[in-house]
Amino acid sequence: MEYAQELFGNFFGPEWGPALFVVTKNVLLIVAIILPLMLAVAYLTFAERKIIAFMQMRVGPNRVTFFGIPWLGGWGQPIADAVKAVMKEIIIPSGANKLLFVLAPILTFAPALAAWAVVPFSPEVVLADINAGLLYILAMTSMGVYGVIIAGWASNSKYAFLGAMRSAAQVVSYELAMGFALVCVLMMSQSLNLGDIVMGQQGSSFLNWYLIPLFPMFLVYFISGVAETNRAPFDVAEGESEIVAGFHVEYSGMAFTVFFLAEYSNMILVATLASIIFLGGWLPPVDMAPFTLIPGFIWLVLKISGLLFCFLWFRATFPRYRYDQIMRLGWKVFIPITLIWIVVIGLVMQLPSPVRGVFPLNLWFH
Amino acid sequence: MLENYFPILLFILLGLAVGALAMGFGWLFGPNRPDSEKLSPYECGFEAFEDARMKFDVRYYLVAILFILFDLEIAFLFPWAVVLNEIGLFGFVAMMIFLGILVVGFIYEWTKGALEWD
């Protein structure tokens, strides 16, 4: 690293060298996050088709192989899909607002990626270790709704417009529940920094994770995450049986694929965030020899994969909610539950310290 | 402190660039043969009846307004939650009064039917 810094200093001079070094280093780090993420998104679509297929007693994609290696049947599918998407025509409807129509997928995609800047992958392995990490992620996930509503309006199609209105109202409603659930996490962790939140869950075993004292909040957060990413059973915004494909009905080819990528990377983000703030992030379930030998990053990936599996499982299992049921669940169930839990956690925190030292409270309220 | 945010700025720019690049590839490699039928809006095979930017349900406004109110509430709750250990019982009671006032508003809109979708 010092050698590279020196090389930049020699090459571009003392004035430009350090600045260019910082930019190059960060760009390389960002690419090192984006590339695996895009690969993960590609193979998440494959996993989704495979897992749902197995749940429905069929095999799923198994034909496209890598270089004809037979036992990799199906593993070439995401690559083939990507190539196909690039070769398709991007149709811009005649009545559409062309600039906004093209801008909308990019506006959905950029925040879905940018939110990954503050995600800690293991201790100290984080691109931007900022103090307001959780707030930043909340801001970025809410930016996604702009892309959706712009896409729906710019298409100048009734279905697209209706889908965008539904999606915006739904995302906005569930964001409240999500925000209140995060307030509970903050009360426990006393910090907005995601790394600090994980460190707050450190202890002898998984009993220290916020999952247990905040179990209702975990459910609220995860279900809100499913609703916020417009996934089944909350996918009325797409509702292919009623409003054909919702806000992206007029999108084709790569423009559609960019929406698709954003949705799937948002799914991975929700699963990652849930693992970090409730499931102890990179911490092993029991702080003992066989578990601590496995690197923290592997634990994080395992937790994320488990939650992503739930996403796919929900889609294979539940029928779609009606729109009024979705709004009722968001406003009349989740928001009251979270408000009550905030008061409960606050009350427990006001207990005198001898009472707080009683097991199991001493695990969470140090 | 602030320089921690530089990678984030870079990440947002790179995110925009990756999105734009993907769209650019689609435009570059895909065919481009528009015709008037292909460019017409999709309405299940029929000609579009009128402009799609039509009147819509007032409830969407209501949800938006309620969202602004509650999001402000969350904005007040965040700093309170982070320092709750330091401010102790007084801070807790003060926030409970604030929450109580907002809950009264919430109950009012609930009984008024602002949260109904039928």
XYZ file of C-alpha atoms in Angstrom:
484
model
C 0.000 0.000 0.000
C 2.799 2.429 0.903
C 4.574 1.440 -2.308
C 1.475 2.273 -4.376
C 1.121 5.568 -2.537
C 4.754 6.402 -3.295
C 4.312 5.397 -6.926
C 1.349 7.730 -7.285
C 3.321 10.503 -5.571
C 6.233 10.071 -7.977
C 4.086 9.815 -11.056
C 1.561 12.617 -10.532
C 3.625 14.888 -8.313
C 3.140 15.710 -4.627
C -0.003 17.768 -5.277
C -2.104 15.350 -7.322
C -0.515 12.078 -6.188
C -2.188 11.578 -2.761
C -5.634 12.675 -3.996
C -5.499 10.360 -7.005
C -4.239 7.553 -4.762
C -7.241 7.900 -2.449
C -9.666 7.967 -5.382
C -8.078 4.918 -7.059
C -7.971 2.956 -3.826
C -11.625 3.642 -3.068
C -12.746 2.892 -6.629
C -10.970 -0.475 -6.467
C -12.583 -1.230 -3.095
C -16.012 -0.270 -4.425
C -15.540 -2.497 -7.468
C -14.533 -5.264 -5.067
C -17.959 -4.853 -3.424
C -20.061 -4.328 -6.562
C -18.732 -7.239 -8.628
C -19.386 -10.005 -6.048
C -22.724 -8.349 -5.295
C -23.789 -8.481 -8.943
C -22.634 -12.094 -9.127
C -24.644 -12.826 -5.980
C -27.692 -11.166 -7.532
C -27.310 -13.239 -10.703
C -27.065 -16.467 -8.751
C -29.860 -15.417 -6.395
C -32.201 -15.462 -9.403
C -30.900 -18.938 -10.209
C -31.300 -20.033 -6.585
C -34.823 -18.635 -6.560
C -35.854 -20.626 -9.611
C -34.145 -23.775 -8.336
C -35.482 -23.600 -4.772
C -39.046 -22.766 -5.780
C -38.840 -25.557 -8.335
C -37.769 -28.071 -5.687
C -40.562 -26.853 -3.392
C -42.981 -27.544 -6.237
C -41.509 -31.014 -6.957
C -39.823 -30.131 -10.242
C -36.169 -29.496 -11.172
C -35.923 -25.894 -12.337
C -33.341 -24.659 -14.865
C -30.862 -27.487 -15.558
C -29.898 -27.215 -19.244
C -27.503 -24.291 -19.707
C -24.022 -25.415 -18.659
C -20.572 -23.869 -18.439
C -18.499 -25.096 -21.430
C -20.618 -28.222 -21.655
C -19.556 -29.625 -18.277
C -22.496 -31.938 -17.568
C -22.647 -31.727 -13.765
C -22.947 -27.913 -13.953
C -26.399 -28.242 -15.524
C -28.248 -24.940 -15.072
C -25.346 -22.967 -13.645
C -24.884 -21.078 -16.886
C -28.507 -19.883 -16.775
C -27.967 -16.446 -15.127
C -25.163 -15.671 -17.581
C -27.336 -16.689 -20.525
C -30.173 -14.564 -19.137
C -27.874 -11.550 -18.837
C -26.635 -11.933 -22.411
C -30.201 -12.278 -23.638
C -31.297 -9.137 -21.742
C -28.498 -7.083 -23.289
C -29.488 -8.187 -26.794
C -33.130 -7.108 -26.386
C -34.611 -3.856 -27.663
C -35.274 -1.042 -25.194
C -38.711 0.263 -26.173
C -39.521 3.851 -25.176
C -43.284 4.383 -25.575
C -44.305 7.323 -27.755
C -46.234 9.093 -24.980
C -43.452 8.681 -22.419
C -41.268 11.392 -20.976
C -38.043 10.106 -22.517
C -35.496 11.552 -20.111
C -37.333 10.443 -16.963
C -38.167 7.076 -18.533
C -34.484 6.315 -19.047
C -33.442 7.884 -15.745
C -35.883 5.933 -13.555
C -34.117 2.525 -13.584
C -30.780 4.182 -12.878
C -32.327 6.118 -9.978
C -33.627 2.855 -8.496
C -30.372 1.036 -9.035
C -27.852 3.564 -7.697
C -29.170 3.783 -4.102
C -29.615 -0.008 -3.987
C -25.887 -0.263 -4.632
C -24.777 2.778 -2.657
C -26.328 1.494 0.559
C -23.596 -1.179 0.612
C -20.956 1.458 1.345
C -21.519 1.274 5.115
C -22.141 -2.476 5.518
C -19.462 -4.097 7.713
C -18.495 -7.553 6.398
C -16.355 -8.500 9.381
C -14.593 -6.459 12.104
C -12.963 -3.399 10.496
C -13.817 -4.616 6.975
C -16.090 -1.744 5.959
C -15.707 0.786 3.173
C -17.027 3.862 5.003
C -17.029 3.534 8.791
C -19.421 6.421 9.426
C -21.227 7.130 12.667
C -24.635 7.563 11.038
C -24.539 4.208 9.218
C -28.053 3.057 9.992
C -29.517 6.464 9.132
C -27.658 6.412 5.825
C -29.040 2.970 4.921
C -32.551 4.105 5.836
C -32.089 7.147 3.577
C -30.810 5.052 0.682
C -33.595 2.468 0.878
C -36.161 5.268 0.778
C -34.492 6.777 -2.300
C -35.486 3.659 -4.255
C -39.136 4.705 -4.231
C -38.297 7.772 -6.347
C -37.197 5.538 -9.206
C -40.412 3.526 -8.967
C -42.721 6.533 -8.939
C -40.804 8.294 -11.722
C -40.935 5.106 -13.812
C -44.679 4.822 -13.304
C -45.359 8.451 -14.162
C -42.957 8.712 -17.101
C -44.373 5.605 -18.831
C -47.715 7.375 -19.470
C -49.558 4.088 -19.100
C -52.488 3.529 -16.752
C -51.176 0.255 -15.365
C -47.741 1.681 -14.763
C -49.194 4.721 -13.018
C -51.431 2.636 -10.784
C -48.569 0.294 -9.913
C -46.331 3.213 -9.032
C -48.961 4.786 -6.755
C -49.518 1.503 -4.966
C -45.847 0.803 -4.620
C -45.036 4.273 -3.299
C -47.810 4.181 -0.669
C -46.827 0.669 0.381
C -43.090 1.319 0.628
C -43.669 4.530 2.523
C -46.035 2.838 5.013
C -43.713 -0.044 5.761
C -40.789 2.287 6.114
C -42.468 3.731 9.210
C -42.722 0.309 10.832
C -39.130 -0.354 9.826
C -37.968 2.961 11.300
C -39.724 2.305 14.616
C -38.203 -1.202 14.752
C -34.772 0.339 14.188
C -35.401 2.803 17.044
C -35.719 -0.220 19.357
C -32.371 -1.516 18.100
C -30.803 1.895 18.741
C -32.114 1.927 22.292
C -30.269 -1.333 22.913
C -27.080 -0.497 21.018
C -26.732 3.234 21.836
C -25.033 3.741 18.472
C -25.953 4.228 14.813
C -22.686 2.693 13.616
C -23.346 -0.780 12.214
C -20.010 -2.140 13.468
C -20.803 -0.913 16.988
C -24.249 -2.501 16.778
C -22.641 -5.884 16.068
C -20.080 -5.397 18.831
C -22.954 -4.637 21.231
C -24.214 -8.184 20.603
C -20.914 -9.795 21.502
C -21.007 -12.309 24.334
C -20.747 -15.976 25.142
C -23.533 -17.154 22.860
C -26.412 -16.228 20.605
C -28.442 -15.303 23.707
C -26.709 -11.926 23.511
C -28.050 -11.185 20.056
C -30.762 -8.530 19.836
C -32.928 -11.172 18.174
C -34.140 -12.415 21.549
C -35.138 -9.267 23.462
C -36.355 -7.667 20.216
C -37.930 -10.735 18.608
C -41.184 -8.953 17.647
C -39.078 -6.151 16.141
C -37.107 -8.693 14.121
C -40.347 -10.021 12.669
C -41.599 -6.493 11.968
C -38.303 -5.505 10.369
C -38.035 -8.587 8.184
C -41.653 -8.539 7.023
C -41.371 -4.792 6.359
C -38.246 -5.566 4.361
C -40.193 -8.064 2.272
C -42.897 -5.441 1.718
C -40.396 -2.697 0.997
C -38.710 -4.711 -1.746
C -42.154 -5.455 -3.262
C -41.630 -9.182 -2.894
C -44.325 -11.833 -2.604
C -46.667 -11.933 -0.706
C -46.623 -8.107 -0.843
C -46.097 -7.748 -4.594
C -49.328 -5.948 -5.497
C -47.206 -3.231 -7.099
C -46.300 -5.794 -9.748
C -49.503 -7.809 -9.402
C -49.201 -9.539 -12.754
C -52.690 -10.995 -12.511
C -54.415 -7.592 -12.053
C -52.226 -4.736 -13.323
C -49.984 -6.848 -15.584
C -46.550 -5.823 -14.292
C -47.160 -2.629 -12.371
C -44.755 0.234 -12.684
C -42.401 -1.471 -15.141
C -44.993 -2.710 -17.634
C -43.546 -0.486 -20.393
C -39.940 -1.411 -19.689
C -38.119 -3.972 -21.793
C -34.652 -5.336 -22.336
C -31.877 -3.857 -20.248
C -34.106 -1.123 -18.779
C -36.235 -3.825 -17.166
C -33.169 -5.787 -16.105
C -31.801 -2.807 -14.197
C -35.035 -2.668 -12.139
C -34.711 -6.392 -11.601
C -31.099 -6.100 -10.416
C -32.085 -3.296 -8.034
C -34.902 -5.383 -6.552
C -32.646 -8.365 -5.947
C -29.768 -6.364 -4.504
C -32.309 -4.691 -2.204
C -33.390 -8.151 -1.086
C -29.803 -9.062 -0.249
C -29.418 -5.727 1.544
C -32.478 -6.297 3.724
C -31.233 -9.797 4.614
C -27.751 -8.435 5.375
C -29.066 -5.641 7.544
C -31.347 -8.012 9.435
C -28.374 -10.318 10.095
C -26.235 -7.410 11.261
C -28.675 -5.729 13.611
C -30.560 -8.759 14.953
C -28.522 -11.902 14.294
C -25.136 -10.718 15.503
C -23.546 -10.029 12.108
C -20.229 -11.823 11.867
C -20.382 -13.267 15.404
C -20.513 -17.081 15.792
C -23.591 -18.474 17.577
C -21.498 -19.862 20.446
C -18.170 -18.307 21.399
C -16.343 -21.658 21.570
C -13.636 -23.515 19.688
C -15.319 -25.197 16.703
C -17.420 -22.115 15.947
C -14.774 -19.426 16.404
C -12.436 -21.212 13.945
C -14.767 -20.334 11.078
C -14.050 -16.784 9.874
C -16.627 -14.127 10.711
C -17.396 -13.376 7.092
C -18.593 -16.967 6.596
C -20.984 -16.613 9.534
C -22.376 -13.417 8.038
C -22.859 -15.106 4.653
C -24.589 -18.061 6.310
C -27.016 -15.777 8.154
C -27.725 -13.764 5.005
C -28.309 -16.947 3.011
C -30.729 -18.244 5.629
C -32.788 -15.060 5.475
C -32.686 -14.993 1.661
C -33.953 -18.564 1.690
C -36.918 -17.273 3.727
C -37.593 -14.655 1.028
C -37.817 -17.404 -1.602
C -39.770 -19.672 0.710
C -42.396 -16.925 1.293
C -42.831 -16.573 -2.445
C -43.403 -20.295 -2.884
C -45.780 -20.516 0.073
C -48.061 -17.505 0.543
C -50.843 -16.195 -1.688
C -50.653 -12.476 -2.475
C -52.179 -10.051 0.017
C -54.977 -7.728 -1.070
C -53.961 -4.063 -1.097
C -56.252 -3.054 1.787
C -54.855 -5.959 3.826
C -51.328 -4.756 3.185
C -52.110 -1.258 4.358
C -53.962 -2.582 7.392
C -51.010 -4.760 8.363
C -48.590 -1.846 8.012
C -50.574 0.842 9.809
C -52.843 -1.013 12.228
C -50.642 -3.926 13.291
C -46.963 -3.124 12.859
C -46.930 0.524 13.943
C -48.848 -0.102 17.227
C -46.675 -3.161 17.987
C -43.462 -1.221 17.466
C -44.701 1.754 19.523
C -45.589 -0.554 22.412
C -42.205 -2.297 22.210
C -40.382 1.050 22.292
C -42.194 1.872 25.547
C -41.471 -1.598 26.981
C -37.747 -1.433 26.190
C -37.607 2.147 27.524
C -39.271 1.072 30.767
C -36.848 -1.838 31.221
C -33.948 0.563 30.691
C -35.270 2.765 33.505
C -35.154 -0.099 36.015
C -32.656 0.407 38.856
C -29.311 -1.275 38.190
C -29.674 -4.128 40.755
C -32.854 -5.247 38.979
C -31.147 -4.877 35.586
C -28.315 -7.125 36.775
C -30.712 -10.062 37.146
C -30.304 -12.802 34.518
C -31.370 -12.571 31.614
C -31.631 -8.749 31.634
C -27.885 -8.448 32.344
C -27.229 -9.963 28.913
C -28.789 -7.071 27.034
C -28.799 -4.033 29.329
C -25.210 -3.723 30.498
C -14.769 12.640 10.281
C -16.159 14.121 7.068
C -13.568 12.392 4.892
C -15.251 9.102 5.889
C -18.080 10.204 3.623
C -15.883 10.478 0.530
C -16.112 6.735 -0.333
C -19.891 7.060 -0.041
C -19.982 9.910 -2.559
C -17.786 7.828 -4.836
C -20.046 4.819 -4.346
C -23.170 6.804 -5.297
C -21.454 8.128 -8.428
C -20.215 4.653 -9.337
C -23.698 3.228 -8.725
C -25.171 5.779 -11.125
C -22.392 4.958 -13.602
C -23.001 1.203 -13.409
C -26.730 1.728 -13.979
C -26.075 4.075 -16.902
C -23.496 1.677 -18.312
C -25.947 -1.232 -18.222
C -28.566 0.875 -20.025
C -25.909 1.967 -22.501
C -24.974 -1.637 -23.259
C -28.638 -2.462 -23.824
C -28.951 0.470 -26.220
C -25.711 -0.487 -27.979
C -26.260 -4.226 -28.456
C -30.042 -4.367 -28.685
C -31.927 -3.770 -31.938
C -33.717 -0.438 -32.423
C -36.634 -0.832 -34.815
C -39.531 1.245 -33.445
C -42.961 1.316 -35.055
C -46.121 3.055 -33.937
C -47.817 -0.127 -32.675
C -44.809 -1.141 -30.631
C -44.542 2.303 -29.065
C -48.186 2.557 -28.013
C -48.964 2.136 -24.296
C -50.060 -1.320 -23.138
C -53.746 -1.553 -22.302
C -54.394 -5.261 -22.717
C -54.444 -5.055 -26.507
C -56.878 -2.120 -26.841
C -56.039 1.383 -27.999
C -55.373 3.636 -25.012
C -58.578 5.460 -24.088
C -57.130 8.705 -22.776
C -54.023 10.174 -21.237
C -52.812 8.081 -18.332
C -52.055 11.046 -16.058
C -55.525 10.930 -14.620
C -57.205 11.712 -11.334
C -56.363 9.290 -8.565
C -57.597 8.336 -5.139
C -57.185 10.994 -2.444
C -56.121 8.264 0.003
C -52.663 8.238 -1.533
C -52.303 11.869 -0.434
C -53.501 10.940 3.021
C -50.907 8.180 3.310
C -48.217 10.579 2.135
C -49.181 13.199 4.731
C -49.342 10.639 7.539
C -45.965 9.329 6.412
C -44.433 12.800 6.701
C -45.799 13.161 10.252
C -44.594 9.766 11.431
C -41.262 10.059 9.690
C -40.695 13.289 11.610
C -41.554 11.392 14.762
C -38.880 8.819 13.868
C -36.439 11.644 13.217
C -37.046 12.813 16.809
C -36.823 9.274 18.194
C -33.421 8.465 16.663
C -31.261 10.873 18.721
C -33.345 10.138 21.812
C -32.754 6.392 21.450
C -28.997 6.798 21.010
C -28.537 8.794 24.248
C -31.291 7.203 26.340
C -28.810 5.848 28.920
C -27.412 9.320 29.607
C -30.671 11.267 29.841
C -32.274 8.735 32.186
C -35.801 8.868 33.549
C -36.422 12.538 32.712
C -35.625 12.031 29.040
C -37.737 8.895 28.976
C -40.769 10.634 30.476
C -40.390 13.620 28.145
C -40.379 11.372 25.076
C -43.331 9.397 26.416
C -45.320 12.660 26.616
C -44.355 13.440 23.011
C -45.265 9.912 21.902
C -48.538 10.165 23.849
C -49.550 13.311 21.954
C -48.764 11.622 18.643
C -50.629 8.481 19.671
C -53.698 10.638 20.344
C -53.379 11.908 16.761
C -52.915 8.352 15.533
C -56.047 7.187 17.363
C -57.953 10.134 15.906
C -57.028 9.256 12.321
C -57.748 5.588 12.997
C -61.278 6.323 14.284
C -61.815 8.821 11.430
C -61.131 5.989 8.989
C -58.041 7.494 7.384
C -56.378 4.069 7.479
C -59.242 2.218 5.767
C -58.861 0.956 2.198
C -62.117 -0.534 1.018
